[in-house]
mmCIF file of C-alpha atoms in Angstrom:
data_model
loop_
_atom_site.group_PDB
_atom_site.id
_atom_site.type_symbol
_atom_site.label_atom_id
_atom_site.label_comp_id
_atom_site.label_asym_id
_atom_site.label_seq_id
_atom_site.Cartn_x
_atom_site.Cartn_y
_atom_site.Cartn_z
ATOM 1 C CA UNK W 22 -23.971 7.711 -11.061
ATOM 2 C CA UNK W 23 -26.349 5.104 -10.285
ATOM 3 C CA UNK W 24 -26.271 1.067 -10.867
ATOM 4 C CA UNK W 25 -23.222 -0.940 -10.869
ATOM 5 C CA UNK W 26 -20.019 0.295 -11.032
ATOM 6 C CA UNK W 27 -18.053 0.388 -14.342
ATOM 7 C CA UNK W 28 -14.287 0.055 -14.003
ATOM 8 C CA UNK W 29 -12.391 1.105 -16.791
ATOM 9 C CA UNK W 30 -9.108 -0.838 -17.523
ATOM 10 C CA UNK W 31 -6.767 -0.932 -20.073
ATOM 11 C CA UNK W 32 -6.411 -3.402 -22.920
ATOM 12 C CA UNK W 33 -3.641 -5.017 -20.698
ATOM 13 C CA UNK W 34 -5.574 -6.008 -17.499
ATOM 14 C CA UNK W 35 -8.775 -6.937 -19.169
ATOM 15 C CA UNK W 36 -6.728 -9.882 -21.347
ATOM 16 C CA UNK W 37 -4.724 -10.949 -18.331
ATOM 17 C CA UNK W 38 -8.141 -11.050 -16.040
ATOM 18 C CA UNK W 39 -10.222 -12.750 -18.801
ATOM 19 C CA UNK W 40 -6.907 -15.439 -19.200
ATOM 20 C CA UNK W 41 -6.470 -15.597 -15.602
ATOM 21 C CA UNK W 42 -3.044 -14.237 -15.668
ATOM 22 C CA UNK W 43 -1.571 -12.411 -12.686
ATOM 23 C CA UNK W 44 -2.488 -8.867 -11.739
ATOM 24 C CA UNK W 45 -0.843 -6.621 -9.236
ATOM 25 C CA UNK W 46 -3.164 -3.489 -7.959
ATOM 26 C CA UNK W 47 -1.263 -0.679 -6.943
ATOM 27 C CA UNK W 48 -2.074 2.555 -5.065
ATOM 28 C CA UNK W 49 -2.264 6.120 -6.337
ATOM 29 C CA UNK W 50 -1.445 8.101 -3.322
ATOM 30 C CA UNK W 51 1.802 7.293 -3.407
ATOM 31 C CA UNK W 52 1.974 9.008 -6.665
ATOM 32 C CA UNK W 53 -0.201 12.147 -5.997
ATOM 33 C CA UNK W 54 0.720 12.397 -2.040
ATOM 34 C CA UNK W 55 3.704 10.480 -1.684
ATOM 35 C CA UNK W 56 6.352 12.629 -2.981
ATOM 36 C CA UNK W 57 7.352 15.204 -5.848
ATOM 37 C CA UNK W 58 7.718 15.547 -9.783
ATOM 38 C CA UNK W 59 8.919 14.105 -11.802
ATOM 39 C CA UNK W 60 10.384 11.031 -9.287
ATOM 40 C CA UNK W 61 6.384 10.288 -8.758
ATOM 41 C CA UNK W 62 6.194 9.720 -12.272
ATOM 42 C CA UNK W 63 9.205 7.733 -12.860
ATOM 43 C CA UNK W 64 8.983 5.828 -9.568
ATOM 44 C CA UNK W 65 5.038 4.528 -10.672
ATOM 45 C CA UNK W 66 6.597 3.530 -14.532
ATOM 46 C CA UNK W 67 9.507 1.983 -12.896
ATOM 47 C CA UNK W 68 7.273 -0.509 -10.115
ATOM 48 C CA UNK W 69 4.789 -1.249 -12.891
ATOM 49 C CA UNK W 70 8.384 -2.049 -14.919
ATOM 50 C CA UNK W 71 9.231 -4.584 -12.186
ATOM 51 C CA UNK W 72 5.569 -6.072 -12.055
ATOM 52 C CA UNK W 73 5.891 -7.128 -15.842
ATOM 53 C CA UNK W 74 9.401 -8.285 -15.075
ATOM 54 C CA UNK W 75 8.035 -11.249 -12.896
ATOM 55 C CA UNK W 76 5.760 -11.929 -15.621
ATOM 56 C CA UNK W 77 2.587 -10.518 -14.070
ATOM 57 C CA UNK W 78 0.274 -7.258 -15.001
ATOM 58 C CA UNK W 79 -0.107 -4.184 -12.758
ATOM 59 C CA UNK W 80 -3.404 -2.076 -12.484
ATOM 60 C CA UNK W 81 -2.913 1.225 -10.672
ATOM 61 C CA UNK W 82 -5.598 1.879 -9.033
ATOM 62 C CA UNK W 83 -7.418 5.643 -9.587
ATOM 63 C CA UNK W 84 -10.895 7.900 -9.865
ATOM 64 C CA UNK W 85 -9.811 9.818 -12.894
ATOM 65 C CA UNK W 86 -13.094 12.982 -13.268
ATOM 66 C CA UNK W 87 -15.514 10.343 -11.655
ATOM 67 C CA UNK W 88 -14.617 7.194 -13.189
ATOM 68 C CA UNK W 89 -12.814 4.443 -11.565
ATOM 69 C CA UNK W 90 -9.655 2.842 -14.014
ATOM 70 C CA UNK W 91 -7.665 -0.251 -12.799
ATOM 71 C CA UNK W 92 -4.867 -0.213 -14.561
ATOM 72 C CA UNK W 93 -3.398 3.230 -16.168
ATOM 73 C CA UNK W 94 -1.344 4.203 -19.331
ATOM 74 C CA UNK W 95 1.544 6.217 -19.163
ATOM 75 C CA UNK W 96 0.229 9.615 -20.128
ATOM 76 C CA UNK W 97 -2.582 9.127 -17.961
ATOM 77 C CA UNK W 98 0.161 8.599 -14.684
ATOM 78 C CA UNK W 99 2.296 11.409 -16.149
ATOM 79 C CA UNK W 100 -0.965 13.989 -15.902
ATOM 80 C CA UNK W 101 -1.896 11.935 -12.523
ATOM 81 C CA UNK W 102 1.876 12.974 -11.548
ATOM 82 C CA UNK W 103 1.259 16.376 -12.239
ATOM 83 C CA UNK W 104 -2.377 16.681 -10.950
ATOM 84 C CA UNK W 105 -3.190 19.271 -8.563
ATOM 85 C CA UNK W 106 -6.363 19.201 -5.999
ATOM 86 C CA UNK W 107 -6.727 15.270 -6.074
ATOM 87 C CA UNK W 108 -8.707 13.961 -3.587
ATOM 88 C CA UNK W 109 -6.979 11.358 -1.085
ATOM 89 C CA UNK W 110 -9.321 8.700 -1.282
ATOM 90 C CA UNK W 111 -10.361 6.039 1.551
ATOM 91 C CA UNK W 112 -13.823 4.057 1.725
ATOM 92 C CA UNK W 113 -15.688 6.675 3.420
ATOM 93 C CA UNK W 114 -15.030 9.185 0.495
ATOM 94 C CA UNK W 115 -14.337 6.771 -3.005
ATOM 95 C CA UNK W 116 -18.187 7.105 -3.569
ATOM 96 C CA UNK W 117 -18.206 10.575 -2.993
ATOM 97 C CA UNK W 118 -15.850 10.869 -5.756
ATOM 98 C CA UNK W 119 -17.301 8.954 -8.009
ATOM 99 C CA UNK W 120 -21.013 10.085 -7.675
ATOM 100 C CA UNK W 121 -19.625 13.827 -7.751
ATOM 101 C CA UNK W 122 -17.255 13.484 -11.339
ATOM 102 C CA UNK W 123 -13.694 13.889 -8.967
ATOM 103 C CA UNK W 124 -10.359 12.483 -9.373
ATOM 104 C CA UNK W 125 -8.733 10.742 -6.694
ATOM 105 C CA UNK W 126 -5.924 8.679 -5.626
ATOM 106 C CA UNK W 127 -7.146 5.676 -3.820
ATOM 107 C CA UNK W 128 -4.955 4.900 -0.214
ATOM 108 C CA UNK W 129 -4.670 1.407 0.587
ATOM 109 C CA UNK W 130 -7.911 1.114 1.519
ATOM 110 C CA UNK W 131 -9.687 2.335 -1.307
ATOM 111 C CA UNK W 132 -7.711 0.694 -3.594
ATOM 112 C CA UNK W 133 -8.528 -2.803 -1.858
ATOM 113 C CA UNK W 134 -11.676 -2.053 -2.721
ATOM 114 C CA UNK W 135 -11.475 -1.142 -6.130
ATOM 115 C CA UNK W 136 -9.337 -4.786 -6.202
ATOM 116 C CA UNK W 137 -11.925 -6.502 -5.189
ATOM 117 C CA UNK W 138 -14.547 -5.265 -7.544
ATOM 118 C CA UNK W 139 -11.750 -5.794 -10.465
ATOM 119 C CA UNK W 140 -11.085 -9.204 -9.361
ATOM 120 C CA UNK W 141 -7.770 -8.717 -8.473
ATOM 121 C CA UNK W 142 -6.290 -10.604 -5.348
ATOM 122 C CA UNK W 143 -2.955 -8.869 -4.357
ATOM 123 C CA UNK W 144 -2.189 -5.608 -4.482
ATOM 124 C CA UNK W 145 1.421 -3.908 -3.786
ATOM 125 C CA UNK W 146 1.967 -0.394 -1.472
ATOM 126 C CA UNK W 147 4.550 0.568 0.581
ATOM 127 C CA UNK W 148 3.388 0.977 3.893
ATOM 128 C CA UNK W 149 -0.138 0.191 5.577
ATOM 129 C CA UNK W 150 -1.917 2.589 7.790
ATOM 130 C CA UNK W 151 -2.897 2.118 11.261
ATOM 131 C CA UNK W 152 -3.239 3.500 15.107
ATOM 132 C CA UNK W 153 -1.329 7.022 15.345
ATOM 133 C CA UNK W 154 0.737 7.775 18.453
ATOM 134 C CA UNK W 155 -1.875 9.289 20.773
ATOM 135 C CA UNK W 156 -4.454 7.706 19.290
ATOM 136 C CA UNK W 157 -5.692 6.760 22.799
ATOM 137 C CA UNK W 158 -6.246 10.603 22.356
ATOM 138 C CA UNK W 159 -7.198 11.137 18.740
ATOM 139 C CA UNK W 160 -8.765 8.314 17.979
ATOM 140 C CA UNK W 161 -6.566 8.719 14.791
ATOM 141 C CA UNK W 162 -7.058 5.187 13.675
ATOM 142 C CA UNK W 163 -6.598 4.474 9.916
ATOM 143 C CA UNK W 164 -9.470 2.772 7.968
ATOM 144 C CA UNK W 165 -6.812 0.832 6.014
ATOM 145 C CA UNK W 166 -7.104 -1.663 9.575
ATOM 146 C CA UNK W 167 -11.000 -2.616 8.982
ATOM 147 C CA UNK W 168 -10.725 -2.834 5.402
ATOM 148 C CA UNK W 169 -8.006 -5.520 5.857
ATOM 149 C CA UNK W 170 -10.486 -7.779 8.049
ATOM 150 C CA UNK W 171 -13.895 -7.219 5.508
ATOM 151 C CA UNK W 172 -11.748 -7.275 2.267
ATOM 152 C CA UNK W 173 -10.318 -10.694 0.887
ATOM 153 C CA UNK W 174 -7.055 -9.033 -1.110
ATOM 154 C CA UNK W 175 -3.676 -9.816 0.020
ATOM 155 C CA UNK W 176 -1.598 -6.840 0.920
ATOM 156 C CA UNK W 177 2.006 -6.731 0.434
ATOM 157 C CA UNK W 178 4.213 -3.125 2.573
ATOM 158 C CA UNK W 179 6.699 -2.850 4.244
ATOM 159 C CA UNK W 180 4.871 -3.303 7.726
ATOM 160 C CA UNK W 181 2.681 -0.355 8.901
ATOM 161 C CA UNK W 182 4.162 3.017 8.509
ATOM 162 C CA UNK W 183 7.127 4.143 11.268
ATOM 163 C CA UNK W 184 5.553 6.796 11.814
ATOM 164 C CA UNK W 185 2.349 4.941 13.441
ATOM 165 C CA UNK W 186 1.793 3.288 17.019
ATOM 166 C CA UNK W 187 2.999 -0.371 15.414
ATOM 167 C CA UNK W 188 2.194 -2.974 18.503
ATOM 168 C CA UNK W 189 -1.263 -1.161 18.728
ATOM 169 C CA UNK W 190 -1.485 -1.575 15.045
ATOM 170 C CA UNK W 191 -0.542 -5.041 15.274
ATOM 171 C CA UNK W 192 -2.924 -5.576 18.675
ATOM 172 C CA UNK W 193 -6.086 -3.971 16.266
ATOM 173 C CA UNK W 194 -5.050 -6.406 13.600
ATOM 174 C CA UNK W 195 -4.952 -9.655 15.575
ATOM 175 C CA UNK W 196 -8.498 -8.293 17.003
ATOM 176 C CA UNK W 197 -10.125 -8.275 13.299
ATOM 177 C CA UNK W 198 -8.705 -11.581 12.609
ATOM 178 C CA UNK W 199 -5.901 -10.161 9.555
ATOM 179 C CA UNK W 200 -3.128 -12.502 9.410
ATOM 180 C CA UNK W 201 0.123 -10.923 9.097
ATOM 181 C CA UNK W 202 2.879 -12.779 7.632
ATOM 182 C CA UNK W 203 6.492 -11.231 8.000
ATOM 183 C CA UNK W 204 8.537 -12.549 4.726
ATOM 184 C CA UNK W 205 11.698 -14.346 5.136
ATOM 185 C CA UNK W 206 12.085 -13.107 8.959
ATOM 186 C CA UNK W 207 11.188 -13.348 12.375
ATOM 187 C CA UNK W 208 10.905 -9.827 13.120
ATOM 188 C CA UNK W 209 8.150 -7.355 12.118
ATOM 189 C CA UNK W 210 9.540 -4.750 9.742
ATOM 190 C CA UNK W 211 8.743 -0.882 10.547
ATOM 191 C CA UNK W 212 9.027 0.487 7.049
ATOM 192 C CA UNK W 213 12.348 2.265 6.631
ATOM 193 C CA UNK W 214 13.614 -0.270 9.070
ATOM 194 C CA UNK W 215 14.112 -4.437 9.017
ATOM 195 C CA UNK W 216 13.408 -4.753 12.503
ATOM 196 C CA UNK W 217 10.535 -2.914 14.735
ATOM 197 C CA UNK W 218 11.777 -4.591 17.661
ATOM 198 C CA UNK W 219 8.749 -7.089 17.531
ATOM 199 C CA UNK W 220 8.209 -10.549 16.701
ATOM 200 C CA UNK W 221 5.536 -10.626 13.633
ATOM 201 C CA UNK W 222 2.549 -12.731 14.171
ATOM 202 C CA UNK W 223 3.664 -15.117 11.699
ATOM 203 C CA UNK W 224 5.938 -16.041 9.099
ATOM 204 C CA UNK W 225 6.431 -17.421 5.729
ATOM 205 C CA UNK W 226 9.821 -17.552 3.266
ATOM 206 C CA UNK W 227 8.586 -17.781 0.041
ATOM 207 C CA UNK W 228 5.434 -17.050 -2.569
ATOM 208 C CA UNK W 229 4.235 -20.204 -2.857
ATOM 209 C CA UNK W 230 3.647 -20.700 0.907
ATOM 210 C CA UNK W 231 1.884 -17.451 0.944
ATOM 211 C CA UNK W 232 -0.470 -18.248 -1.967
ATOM 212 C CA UNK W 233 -1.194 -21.856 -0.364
ATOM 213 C CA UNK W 234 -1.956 -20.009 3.004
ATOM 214 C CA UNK W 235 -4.351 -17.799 0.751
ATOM 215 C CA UNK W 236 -6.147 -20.747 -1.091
ATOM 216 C CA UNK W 237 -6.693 -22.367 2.483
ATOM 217 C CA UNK W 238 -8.152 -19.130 3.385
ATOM 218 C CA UNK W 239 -10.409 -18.865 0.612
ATOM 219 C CA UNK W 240 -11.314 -22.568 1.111
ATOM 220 C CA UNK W 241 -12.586 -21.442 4.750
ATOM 221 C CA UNK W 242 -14.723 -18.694 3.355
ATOM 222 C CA UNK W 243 -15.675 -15.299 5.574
ATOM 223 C CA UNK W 244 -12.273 -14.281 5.296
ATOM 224 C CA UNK W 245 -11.131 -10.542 4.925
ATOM 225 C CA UNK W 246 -7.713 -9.318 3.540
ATOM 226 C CA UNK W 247 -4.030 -10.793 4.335
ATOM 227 C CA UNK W 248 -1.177 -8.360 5.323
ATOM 228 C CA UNK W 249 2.477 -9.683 4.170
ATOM 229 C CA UNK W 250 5.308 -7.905 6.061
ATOM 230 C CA UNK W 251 8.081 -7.775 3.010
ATOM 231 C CA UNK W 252 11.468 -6.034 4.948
ATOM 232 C CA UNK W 253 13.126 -3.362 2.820
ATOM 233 C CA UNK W 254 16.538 -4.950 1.089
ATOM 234 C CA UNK W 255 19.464 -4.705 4.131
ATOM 235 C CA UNK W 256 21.407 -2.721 1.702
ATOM 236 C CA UNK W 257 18.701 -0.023 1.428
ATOM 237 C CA UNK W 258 17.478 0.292 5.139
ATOM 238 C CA UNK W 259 17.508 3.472 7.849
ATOM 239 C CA UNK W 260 18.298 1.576 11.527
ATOM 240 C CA UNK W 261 15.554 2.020 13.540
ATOM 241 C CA UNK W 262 17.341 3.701 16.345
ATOM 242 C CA UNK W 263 18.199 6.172 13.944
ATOM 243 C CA UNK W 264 14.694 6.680 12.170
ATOM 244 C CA UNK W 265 13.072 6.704 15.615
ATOM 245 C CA UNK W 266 14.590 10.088 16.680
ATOM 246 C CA UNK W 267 13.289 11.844 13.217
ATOM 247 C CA UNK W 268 10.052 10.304 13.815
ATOM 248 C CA UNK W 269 10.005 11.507 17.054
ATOM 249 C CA UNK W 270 10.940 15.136 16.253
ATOM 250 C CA UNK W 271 8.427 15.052 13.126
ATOM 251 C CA UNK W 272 5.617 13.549 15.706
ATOM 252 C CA UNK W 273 6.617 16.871 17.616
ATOM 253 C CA UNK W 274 6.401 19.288 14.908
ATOM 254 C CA UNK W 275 3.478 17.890 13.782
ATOM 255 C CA UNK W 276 1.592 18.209 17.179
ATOM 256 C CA UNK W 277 3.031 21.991 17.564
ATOM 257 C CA UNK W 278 1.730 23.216 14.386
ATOM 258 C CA UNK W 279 -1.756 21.113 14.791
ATOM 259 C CA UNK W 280 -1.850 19.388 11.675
ATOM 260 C CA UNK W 281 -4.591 16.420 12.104
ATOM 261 C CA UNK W 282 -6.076 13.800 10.091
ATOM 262 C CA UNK W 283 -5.391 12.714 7.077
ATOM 263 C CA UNK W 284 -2.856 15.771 6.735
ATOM 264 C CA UNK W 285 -0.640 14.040 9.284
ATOM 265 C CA UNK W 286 0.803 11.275 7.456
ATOM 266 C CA UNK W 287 2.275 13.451 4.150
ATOM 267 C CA UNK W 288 3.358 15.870 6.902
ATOM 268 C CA UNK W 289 4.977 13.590 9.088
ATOM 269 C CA UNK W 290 6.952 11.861 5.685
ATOM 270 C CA UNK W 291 7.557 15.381 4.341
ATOM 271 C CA UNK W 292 9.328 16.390 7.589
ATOM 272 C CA UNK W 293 10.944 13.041 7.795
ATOM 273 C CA UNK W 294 12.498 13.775 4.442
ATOM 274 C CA UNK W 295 13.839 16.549 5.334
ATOM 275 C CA UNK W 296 15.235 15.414 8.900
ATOM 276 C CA UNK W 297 17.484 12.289 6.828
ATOM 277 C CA UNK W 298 18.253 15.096 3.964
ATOM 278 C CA UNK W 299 16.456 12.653 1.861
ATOM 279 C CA UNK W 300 17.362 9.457 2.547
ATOM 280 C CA UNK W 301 13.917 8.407 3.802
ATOM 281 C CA UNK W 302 12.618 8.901 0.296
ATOM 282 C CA UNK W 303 15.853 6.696 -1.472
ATOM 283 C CA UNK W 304 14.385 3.780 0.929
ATOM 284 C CA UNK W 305 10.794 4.605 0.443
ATOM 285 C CA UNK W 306 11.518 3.862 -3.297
ATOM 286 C CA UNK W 307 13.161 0.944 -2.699
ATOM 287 C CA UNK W 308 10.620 -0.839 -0.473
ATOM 288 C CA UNK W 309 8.029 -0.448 -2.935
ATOM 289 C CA UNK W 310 10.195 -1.886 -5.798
ATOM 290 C CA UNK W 311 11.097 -4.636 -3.785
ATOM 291 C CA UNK W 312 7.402 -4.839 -2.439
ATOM 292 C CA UNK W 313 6.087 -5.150 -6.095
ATOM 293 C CA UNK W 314 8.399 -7.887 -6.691
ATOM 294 C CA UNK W 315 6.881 -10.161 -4.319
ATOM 295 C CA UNK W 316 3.317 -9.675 -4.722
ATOM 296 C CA UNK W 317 4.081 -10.387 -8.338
ATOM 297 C CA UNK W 318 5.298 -13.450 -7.381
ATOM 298 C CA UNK W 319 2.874 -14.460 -5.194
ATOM 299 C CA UNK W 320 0.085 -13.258 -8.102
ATOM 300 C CA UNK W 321 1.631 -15.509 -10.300
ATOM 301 C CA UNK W 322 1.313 -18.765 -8.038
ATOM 302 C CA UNK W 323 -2.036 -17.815 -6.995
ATOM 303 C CA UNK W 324 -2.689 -17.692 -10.729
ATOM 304 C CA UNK W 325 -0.618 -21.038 -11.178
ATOM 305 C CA UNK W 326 -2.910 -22.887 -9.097
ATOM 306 C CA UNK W 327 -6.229 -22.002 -10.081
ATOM 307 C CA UNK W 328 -5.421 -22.425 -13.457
#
């Protein structure tokens, strides 16, 4: 592949981008690496469902045999749901895949990428990545923390992912200059849990104060990306006291059996699974809904205002 890169959408995102409607990005990892058929399928359907329920458009985000789509029809998620041997795609390998005719399912920092070059400004996952326990060791450091300060999208999780070293995630944040904006609280979320224990960075209560935050941003210029910290719905959360011992044990299982890289994170949520006899995964599903919500939201007054 040489010259600029084509991105395939479907009928649906190119009229909302050429109307300057609202568009949602989402991630494909979550359906290829983030947990089994058919609930992969029917949990991707069901946050694009939500999306259009707030009146905006989503654009899953993929490298299907070399080509890059934002936005996907159903069969096309139902064989991506199915898929075996799909490549987990961050920035230092979404070229690779591209150049060499692979599919792959684009992580959060891949598919901030793919955002950008679409034109689309928020995007929807359910958990960031960051700096792994014993990264001081590792240097297991996710690339999902530099993309956030070189690429202007605004990402809406749950907060970094439990299973991650979250105040040197936030301290490697602050250092790239990412704002992160916990929604409606105080308290930075941990995923599966309302409350890490720490105070977020900053805060903001509704959509409309996040998109004016963004605007002011973009007014600056040389900004990167925007992390929004949306808490899982109270009805829907694992305490963190209790979610901290499976972590812990996972964390433990994980180091006895050597698993590294980027085969520690669907390890570490496989064995979590497991450890709250699937609870993890109820929330997991939930968070993401309730993530897709917002950025929807916040899409459409970002829309609203350039309009």
């Amino acid at each position: 592949m040489t010259g600029p890169i084509t991105i395939q959408t479907t009928q649906e995102v190119t009229e909302a981008l050429a109307k300057g409607r609202p568009v949602v990005a989402l991630e494909s990892t979550i359906i290829t690496h983030g947990m089994p058929w058919p609930g992969n399928r029917d949990m991707a359907l069901e946050v694009e469902a939500v999306i259009r329920s707030e009146g905006a458009v989503p654009a899953t985000i993929a490298v299907i045999d070399g080509h890059l789509h934002a936005g996907l029809d159903e069969a096309t998620i139902t064989k991506l749901a199915q898929a075996s041997d799909v490549m987990k795609l961050s920035r230092a390998d979404f070229a690779f895949a591209l150049a060499e005719g692979r599919t792959g399912a684009t992580t959060v920092a891949a598919t901030m990428m793919a955002a950008e070059l679409a034109g689309i400004g928020v995007f929807a996952t359910g958990g960031i990545g960051g700096v792994h326990q014993g990264a001081e060791l590792s240097f297991d450091i996710s690339a999902d923390l530099e993309e956030l300060a070189r690429t202007p999208v605004i990402v809406v999780s749950a907060g970094a992912k439990a299973i991650l070293d979250i105040p040197k995630t936030l301290e490697a944040l602050e250092t790239r200059g990412v704002p992160v904006v916990a929604y409606g609280q105080d308290a930075m979320p941990a995923f599966w849990s309302r409350d890490s224990g720490l105070k977020a960075p900053l805060r903001l209560d509704d959509a409309r104060a996040i998109a004016r935050f963004e605007a002011t941003r973009r007014a600056l210029g040389g900004h990167g990306g925007m992390l929004i910290a949306n808490p899982v719905p109270v009805e829907d959360e694992i305490p963190a006291s209790e979610m901290n011992r499976h972590i812990a044990a996972a964390l433990a299982t994980a180091r006895a059996q050597g698993i590294e890289g980027k085969a520690v994170t669907p390890f570490l949520l496989g064995e979590i699974l497991t450890l709250t006899n699937g609870a993890s995964l109820k929330t997991n599903i939930a968070l993401v809904l309730n993530n897709a919500r917002l950025a929807a939201r916040i899409a459409s007054e970002l829309a609203a205002g350039t309009n």
